[in-house]
């Protein structure tokens, strides 16, 4: 099992940018915590950050056949990108959206997420801890998918017998 973590524009500036909003933690520290968690869960994990919309679309598409689930913070593209939303829909993988800040307590233009409706769920406003929660949510979804597949395989085998 493999989880792909995709980080949108300006998240490479965490720890420097608007610390009163996003806190002092750097992206590399968030990722090293997630890596530890992935080891505990016995899953592979890969990290990708880009400031470019098309690169994020490409990475989501590449997940098809390469990853079992996606954790994404599309950052500012959350509020603008139909292309990222369509890419999420296209791959039809479980996707968990994360926002470090509570976008609903901020400027009105951040209140709408174009991507959230095509994700399994969203975790918003819990700081970097949101990524930890997203890992737990993703593992829960992957376990459910695995159970359903096993049940289907059993039912099929019983039908053939
Ligand atoms: C963000 C919220 C977005 O509105 C903003 O553009 C970001 C970060 C968050 O994690 O809180 O860059 O996605």
Coordinates of C-alpha atoms and ligand atoms in Angstrom, one line a residue:
X1 CA 0.0 0.0 0.0
X2 CA 1.2 3.5 -0.9
X3 CA 0.0 6.9 0.1
X4 CA 1.0 9.9 -2.0
X5 CA 1.1 13.3 -0.2
X6 CA 0.7 16.3 -2.5
X7 CA 1.4 19.8 -1.2
X8 CA 0.3 22.9 -3.2
X9 CA 1.8 26.4 -3.7
X10 CA 3.7 28.2 -0.9
X11 CA 3.6 25.2 1.4
X12 CA 7.3 24.9 0.9
X13 CA 7.5 28.2 2.8
X14 CA 5.9 26.8 6.0
X15 CA 7.9 27.9 9.0
X16 CA 8.7 31.2 7.3
X17 CA 5.3 32.3 5.9
X18 CA 2.6 33.9 8.1
X19 CA 3.6 32.0 11.3
X20 CA 0.6 33.5 13.1
X21 CA -1.6 31.5 10.7
X22 CA 0.4 28.4 9.9
X23 CA 2.7 28.1 12.9
X24 CA 6.4 27.5 13.0
X25 CA 6.6 24.0 11.7
X26 CA 8.5 23.4 8.4
X27 CA 7.2 21.2 5.7
X28 CA 10.1 18.8 6.0
X29 CA 9.3 18.3 9.7
X30 CA 5.6 17.6 8.9
X31 CA 6.8 15.1 6.3
X32 CA 9.2 13.4 8.7
X33 CA 6.4 12.9 11.2
X34 CA 4.2 11.4 8.5
X35 CA 7.0 9.1 7.5
X36 CA 7.3 7.8 11.0
X37 CA 3.5 7.2 11.1
X38 CA 3.6 5.4 7.7
X39 CA 6.4 3.1 9.1
X40 CA 4.1 2.3 12.1
X41 CA 1.2 1.6 9.7
X42 CA 3.5 -0.4 7.4
X43 CA 2.6 1.6 4.3
X44 CA 4.8 3.3 1.7
X45 CA 4.6 7.1 1.5
X46 CA 5.9 9.6 -1.0
X47 CA 5.9 13.4 -0.8
X48 CA 5.5 16.0 -3.6
X49 CA 5.3 19.7 -3.4
X50 CA 4.7 22.1 -6.3
X51 CA 3.9 25.7 -6.9
X52 CA 2.5 24.9 -10.3
X53 CA -1.1 23.8 -11.0
X54 CA -0.2 21.6 -14.0
X55 CA 2.5 19.8 -12.1
X56 CA 0.0 19.0 -9.4
X57 CA -2.5 17.7 -12.0
X58 CA 0.3 15.5 -13.5
X59 CA 1.2 14.1 -10.1
X60 CA -2.5 13.2 -9.3
X61 CA -2.7 11.5 -12.7
X62 CA 0.5 9.6 -12.0
X63 CA -1.1 8.2 -8.9
X64 CA -3.2 5.9 -11.0
X65 CA -1.6 2.5 -10.7
X66 CA 1.1 3.9 -8.4
X67 CA -0.7 4.9 -5.2
X68 CA -3.6 3.6 -3.2
X69 CA -4.7 6.9 -1.7
X70 CA -3.8 10.6 -1.8
X71 CA -3.5 13.2 1.0
X72 CA -3.6 16.6 -0.6
X73 CA -3.4 20.2 0.6
X74 CA -4.0 22.1 -2.7
X75 CA -3.3 25.4 -0.8
X76 CA -4.6 28.4 -2.8
X77 CA -5.6 26.2 -5.7
X78 CA -8.3 24.8 -3.4
X79 CA -10.3 27.9 -4.1
X80 CA -9.6 28.3 -7.8
X81 CA -8.6 25.0 -9.6
X82 CA -11.2 23.1 -11.6
X83 CA -8.3 21.3 -13.2
X84 CA -7.1 19.8 -9.8
X85 CA -10.7 19.0 -8.9
X86 CA -11.2 17.2 -12.3
X87 CA -7.9 15.3 -11.8
X88 CA -9.0 14.1 -8.4
X89 CA -12.3 12.9 -9.9
X90 CA -10.5 11.3 -12.8
X91 CA -8.3 9.0 -10.8
X92 CA -11.1 7.8 -8.6
X93 CA -8.8 7.1 -5.6
X94 CA -9.6 7.9 -2.0
X95 CA -8.4 11.5 -1.4
X96 CA -8.2 13.3 2.0
X97 CA -7.9 17.1 1.8
X98 CA -6.0 18.9 4.5
X99 CA -5.9 22.6 5.5
X100 CA -3.6 23.7 8.2
X101 CA -5.6 26.8 8.9
X102 CA -9.4 27.0 9.5
X103 CA -10.3 28.3 6.0
X104 CA -13.9 29.0 7.2
X105 CA -12.6 31.5 9.8
X106 CA -10.6 33.4 7.3
X107 CA -11.3 35.7 4.3
X108 CA -14.5 34.9 2.4
X109 CA -12.6 33.8 -0.8
X110 CA -11.2 30.9 1.2
X111 CA -14.6 29.6 2.4
X112 CA -15.2 27.7 -0.8
X113 CA -13.2 24.6 -1.6
X114 CA -13.6 23.4 -5.2
X115 CA -11.8 20.2 -4.4
X116 CA -13.5 19.1 -1.2
X117 CA -16.7 17.8 -2.9
X118 CA -14.6 15.2 -4.8
X119 CA -12.6 14.1 -1.8
X120 CA -13.5 11.4 0.7
X121 CA -13.3 14.0 3.5
X122 CA -11.5 17.1 4.7
X123 CA -9.5 18.0 7.8
X124 CA -9.4 21.7 8.4
X125 CA -8.0 24.0 11.1
X126 CA -6.0 21.7 13.3
X127 CA -2.5 23.0 12.3
X128 CA 0.1 20.5 11.1
X129 CA -1.6 17.9 13.4
X130 CA -4.2 17.7 10.6
X131 CA -1.7 15.7 8.5
X132 CA -1.5 13.2 11.3
X133 CA -5.3 13.0 11.4
X134 CA -5.3 12.6 7.6
X135 CA -3.0 9.6 7.9
X136 CA -5.4 7.9 10.4
X137 CA -8.4 8.7 8.1
X138 CA -6.6 7.4 5.1
X139 CA -5.6 4.1 6.8
X140 CA -9.2 3.7 7.9
X141 CA -10.4 4.1 4.3
X142 CA -7.7 1.7 2.9
X143 CA -8.7 -1.0 5.5
X144 CA -12.3 -0.6 4.5
X145 CA -11.5 -0.9 0.8
X146 CA -9.4 -4.0 1.6
X147 CA -12.2 -5.6 3.6
X148 CA -14.7 -5.0 0.8
X149 CA -12.4 -6.5 -1.8
X150 CA -11.8 -9.6 0.4
X151 CA -15.6 -10.0 0.9
X152 CA -16.2 -9.7 -2.9
X153 CA -13.5 -12.2 -3.6
X154 CA -15.0 -14.7 -1.1
X155 CA -18.5 -14.2 -2.5
X156 CA -17.2 -14.8 -6.1
X157 CA -15.3 -17.9 -5.0
X158 CA -18.4 -19.2 -3.2
X159 CA -20.5 -18.6 -6.4
X160 CA -18.0 -20.5 -8.5
X161 CA -17.8 -23.5 -6.1
Ligands
LIG1 C1 -4.2 26.5 3.2 C2 -5.3 27.5 3.1 C3 -5.4 28.2 1.8 O1 -6.4 29.1 1.7 C4 -4.1 28.9 1.5 O2 -4.1 29.5 0.3 C5 -2.9 28.1 1.7 C6 -2.8 27.1 2.8 C7 -4.0 25.8 4.6 O3 -3.4 24.8 4.6 O4 -4.5 26.4 5.6 O5 -1.8 28.3 1.1 O6 -4.4 25.4 2.3

